[in-house]
Amino acid sequence: MSPREKEGAPGAALPALPGLPELEGLESAEDFFAALGVPFDSRVLAVSRLHLMRRFGLAMQAFLLERPAASEGERRAALRAALREAHALFVRSTPLESGDFGVLRGARPVKLGRRE
């Protein structure tokens, strides 16, 4: 197992989705939207694809950890809602505005033209 695959590591592989075979092997964001029947704006994916899918993946992991015995229908509904919410976030804001750039968290603003 590589360091990235360790549970909880940033960029770790998403957990298996028992009972949701339609999601196994999907690669593109568009595939996830299609498989879960969630409409999307291709312009939003063009700008925020990685951030949107990261948000969805984190929500999916949280749900599966919190409700491991959820029925297939409950899992599908929760994952559809998580994908819809992630998409809606990036319809309203950019990844920068949403705070998804970790390097910018806690950074001091730089004032150009002034010495401090």
PDB file of C-alpha atoms in Angstrom:
ATOM      1  CA  MET A   1       0.000   0.000   0.000  1.00  0.00           C
ATOM      2  CA  SER A   2       1.390   3.370  -0.987  1.00  0.00           C
ATOM      3  CA  PRO A   3       1.386   6.276   1.504  1.00  0.00           C
ATOM      4  CA  ARG A   4      -1.382   7.988  -0.488  1.00  0.00           C
ATOM      5  CA  GLU A   5      -3.614   4.933  -0.150  1.00  0.00           C
ATOM      6  CA  LYS A   6      -3.480   4.927   3.648  1.00  0.00           C
ATOM      7  CA  GLU A   7      -6.852   5.678   5.140  1.00  0.00           C
ATOM      8  CA  GLY A   8      -7.326   9.351   5.844  1.00  0.00           C
ATOM      9  CA  ALA A   9      -4.324  10.501   3.803  1.00  0.00           C
ATOM     10  CA  PRO A  10      -4.997  13.439   1.487  1.00  0.00           C
ATOM     11  CA  GLY A  11      -5.616  12.057  -1.974  1.00  0.00           C
ATOM     12  CA  ALA A  12      -6.257   8.577  -0.590  1.00  0.00           C
ATOM     13  CA  ALA A  13      -8.319   6.226  -2.691  1.00  0.00           C
ATOM     14  CA  LEU A  14     -12.025   6.446  -1.930  1.00  0.00           C
ATOM     15  CA  PRO A  15     -13.502   3.572   0.037  1.00  0.00           C
ATOM     16  CA  ALA A  16     -15.326   0.806  -1.795  1.00  0.00           C
ATOM     17  CA  LEU A  17     -19.024   1.441  -2.249  1.00  0.00           C
ATOM     18  CA  PRO A  18     -20.729  -1.805  -1.301  1.00  0.00           C
ATOM     19  CA  GLY A  19     -24.034  -2.178  -3.047  1.00  0.00           C
ATOM     20  CA  LEU A  20     -23.465   0.609  -5.569  1.00  0.00           C
ATOM     21  CA  PRO A  21     -21.928  -1.243  -8.487  1.00  0.00           C
ATOM     22  CA  GLU A  22     -22.789   1.569 -10.895  1.00  0.00           C
ATOM     23  CA  LEU A  23     -20.068   3.689  -9.280  1.00  0.00           C
ATOM     24  CA  GLU A  24     -17.261   1.145  -9.446  1.00  0.00           C
ATOM     25  CA  GLY A  25     -14.610   1.915 -12.024  1.00  0.00           C
ATOM     26  CA  LEU A  26     -15.875   5.395 -12.854  1.00  0.00           C
ATOM     27  CA  GLU A  27     -13.130   7.820 -13.756  1.00  0.00           C
ATOM     28  CA  SER A  28     -14.525  11.184 -14.785  1.00  0.00           C
ATOM     29  CA  ALA A  29     -16.675  13.625 -12.863  1.00  0.00           C
ATOM     30  CA  GLU A  30     -19.206  13.451 -15.669  1.00  0.00           C
ATOM     31  CA  ASP A  31     -19.437   9.671 -15.146  1.00  0.00           C
ATOM     32  CA  PHE A  32     -20.354  10.163 -11.473  1.00  0.00           C
ATOM     33  CA  PHE A  33     -23.004  12.752 -12.317  1.00  0.00           C
ATOM     34  CA  ALA A  34     -24.496  10.466 -14.969  1.00  0.00           C
ATOM     35  CA  ALA A  35     -24.427   7.336 -12.786  1.00  0.00           C
ATOM     36  CA  LEU A  36     -26.148   9.137  -9.906  1.00  0.00           C
ATOM     37  CA  GLY A  37     -28.571  11.007 -12.189  1.00  0.00           C
ATOM     38  CA  VAL A  38     -27.474  14.453 -10.996  1.00  0.00           C
ATOM     39  CA  PRO A  39     -27.624  17.310 -13.535  1.00  0.00           C
ATOM     40  CA  PHE A  40     -24.538  19.514 -13.811  1.00  0.00           C
ATOM     41  CA  ASP A  41     -23.216  22.602 -15.533  1.00  0.00           C
ATOM     42  CA  SER A  42     -20.215  21.686 -17.691  1.00  0.00           C
ATOM     43  CA  ARG A  43     -18.806  25.202 -17.154  1.00  0.00           C
ATOM     44  CA  VAL A  44     -18.667  24.566 -13.404  1.00  0.00           C
ATOM     45  CA  LEU A  45     -16.806  21.290 -13.977  1.00  0.00           C
ATOM     46  CA  ALA A  46     -14.392  22.992 -16.369  1.00  0.00           C
ATOM     47  CA  VAL A  47     -13.317  25.405 -13.618  1.00  0.00           C
ATOM     48  CA  SER A  48     -13.792  23.432 -10.388  1.00  0.00           C
ATOM     49  CA  ARG A  49     -13.664  19.729 -11.320  1.00  0.00           C
ATOM     50  CA  LEU A  50     -10.976  18.601  -8.862  1.00  0.00           C
ATOM     51  CA  HIS A  51     -12.288  20.670  -5.971  1.00  0.00           C
ATOM     52  CA  LEU A  52     -15.858  19.577  -6.564  1.00  0.00           C
ATOM     53  CA  MET A  53     -14.906  15.894  -6.685  1.00  0.00           C
ATOM     54  CA  ARG A  54     -12.719  16.305  -3.596  1.00  0.00           C
ATOM     55  CA  ARG A  55     -15.672  17.758  -1.683  1.00  0.00           C
ATOM     56  CA  PHE A  56     -17.886  14.929  -2.919  1.00  0.00           C
ATOM     57  CA  GLY A  57     -15.286  12.326  -1.952  1.00  0.00           C
ATOM     58  CA  LEU A  58     -14.922  13.731   1.568  1.00  0.00           C
ATOM     59  CA  ALA A  59     -18.706  13.773   2.035  1.00  0.00           C
ATOM     60  CA  MET A  60     -18.919  10.223   0.706  1.00  0.00           C
ATOM     61  CA  GLN A  61     -16.207   9.008   3.111  1.00  0.00           C
ATOM     62  CA  ALA A  62     -17.884  10.734   6.056  1.00  0.00           C
ATOM     63  CA  PHE A  63     -21.253   9.171   5.256  1.00  0.00           C
ATOM     64  CA  LEU A  64     -19.821   5.677   4.823  1.00  0.00           C
ATOM     65  CA  LEU A  65     -17.912   5.941   8.110  1.00  0.00           C
ATOM     66  CA  GLU A  66     -20.924   7.325   9.959  1.00  0.00           C
ATOM     67  CA  ARG A  67     -23.498   4.944   8.470  1.00  0.00           C
ATOM     68  CA  PRO A  68     -21.700   1.747   7.382  1.00  0.00           C
ATOM     69  CA  ALA A  69     -24.918  -0.293   7.611  1.00  0.00           C
ATOM     70  CA  ALA A  70     -27.000   2.109   5.502  1.00  0.00           C
ATOM     71  CA  SER A  71     -29.176   0.474   2.886  1.00  0.00           C
ATOM     72  CA  GLU A  72     -28.345   0.776  -0.793  1.00  0.00           C
ATOM     73  CA  GLY A  73     -31.157   3.289  -1.214  1.00  0.00           C
ATOM     74  CA  GLU A  74     -29.912   5.400   1.704  1.00  0.00           C
ATOM     75  CA  ARG A  75     -26.355   5.338   0.335  1.00  0.00           C
ATOM     76  CA  ARG A  76     -27.515   6.310  -3.136  1.00  0.00           C
ATOM     77  CA  ALA A  77     -29.658   9.171  -1.790  1.00  0.00           C
ATOM     78  CA  ALA A  78     -26.838  10.469   0.421  1.00  0.00           C
ATOM     79  CA  LEU A  79     -24.302  10.327  -2.409  1.00  0.00           C
ATOM     80  CA  ARG A  80     -26.664  12.070  -4.819  1.00  0.00           C
ATOM     81  CA  ALA A  81     -27.229  14.810  -2.229  1.00  0.00           C
ATOM     82  CA  ALA A  82     -23.475  15.154  -1.590  1.00  0.00           C
ATOM     83  CA  LEU A  83     -22.749  15.482  -5.313  1.00  0.00           C
ATOM     84  CA  ARG A  84     -25.559  18.025  -5.719  1.00  0.00           C
ATOM     85  CA  GLU A  85     -24.263  20.055  -2.756  1.00  0.00           C
ATOM     86  CA  ALA A  86     -20.667  20.011  -4.015  1.00  0.00           C
ATOM     87  CA  HIS A  87     -21.845  21.209  -7.434  1.00  0.00           C
ATOM     88  CA  ALA A  88     -24.026  23.921  -5.885  1.00  0.00           C
ATOM     89  CA  LEU A  89     -21.093  25.222  -3.836  1.00  0.00           C
ATOM     90  CA  PHE A  90     -19.034  25.818  -6.975  1.00  0.00           C
ATOM     91  CA  VAL A  91     -21.964  27.330  -8.846  1.00  0.00           C
ATOM     92  CA  ARG A  92     -21.967  30.019  -6.116  1.00  0.00           C
ATOM     93  CA  SER A  93     -18.202  30.395  -5.599  1.00  0.00           C
ATOM     94  CA  THR A  94     -14.791  29.598  -7.011  1.00  0.00           C
ATOM     95  CA  PRO A  95     -12.369  27.143  -5.375  1.00  0.00           C
ATOM     96  CA  LEU A  96     -10.416  30.154  -4.119  1.00  0.00           C
ATOM     97  CA  GLU A  97     -13.504  31.718  -2.526  1.00  0.00           C
ATOM     98  CA  SER A  98     -14.583  28.399  -1.001  1.00  0.00           C
ATOM     99  CA  GLY A  99     -11.286  28.011   0.858  1.00  0.00           C
ATOM    100  CA  ASP A 100     -10.254  24.860  -0.989  1.00  0.00           C
ATOM    101  CA  PHE A 101      -6.693  26.019  -1.594  1.00  0.00           C
ATOM    102  CA  GLY A 102      -4.942  24.789   1.552  1.00  0.00           C
ATOM    103  CA  VAL A 103      -1.883  26.915   0.878  1.00  0.00           C
ATOM    104  CA  LEU A 104      -4.009  30.038   1.290  1.00  0.00           C
ATOM    105  CA  ARG A 105      -5.584  29.043   4.608  1.00  0.00           C
ATOM    106  CA  GLY A 106      -4.158  31.289   7.278  1.00  0.00           C
ATOM    107  CA  ALA A 107      -1.988  33.205   4.833  1.00  0.00           C
ATOM    108  CA  ARG A 108      -1.478  36.896   5.455  1.00  0.00           C
ATOM    109  CA  PRO A 109      -2.538  39.189   2.644  1.00  0.00           C
ATOM    110  CA  VAL A 110       0.394  40.709   0.790  1.00  0.00           C
ATOM    111  CA  LYS A 111       0.294  44.459   0.374  1.00  0.00           C
ATOM    112  CA  LEU A 112       2.150  45.465  -2.750  1.00  0.00           C
ATOM    113  CA  GLY A 113       4.148  48.650  -2.779  1.00  0.00           C
ATOM    114  CA  ARG A 114       4.551  48.797   0.989  1.00  0.00           C
ATOM    115  CA  ARG A 115       7.312  47.530   3.196  1.00  0.00           C
ATOM    116  CA  GLU A 116       6.444  46.046   6.545  1.00  0.00           C
TER     117      GLU A 116
END
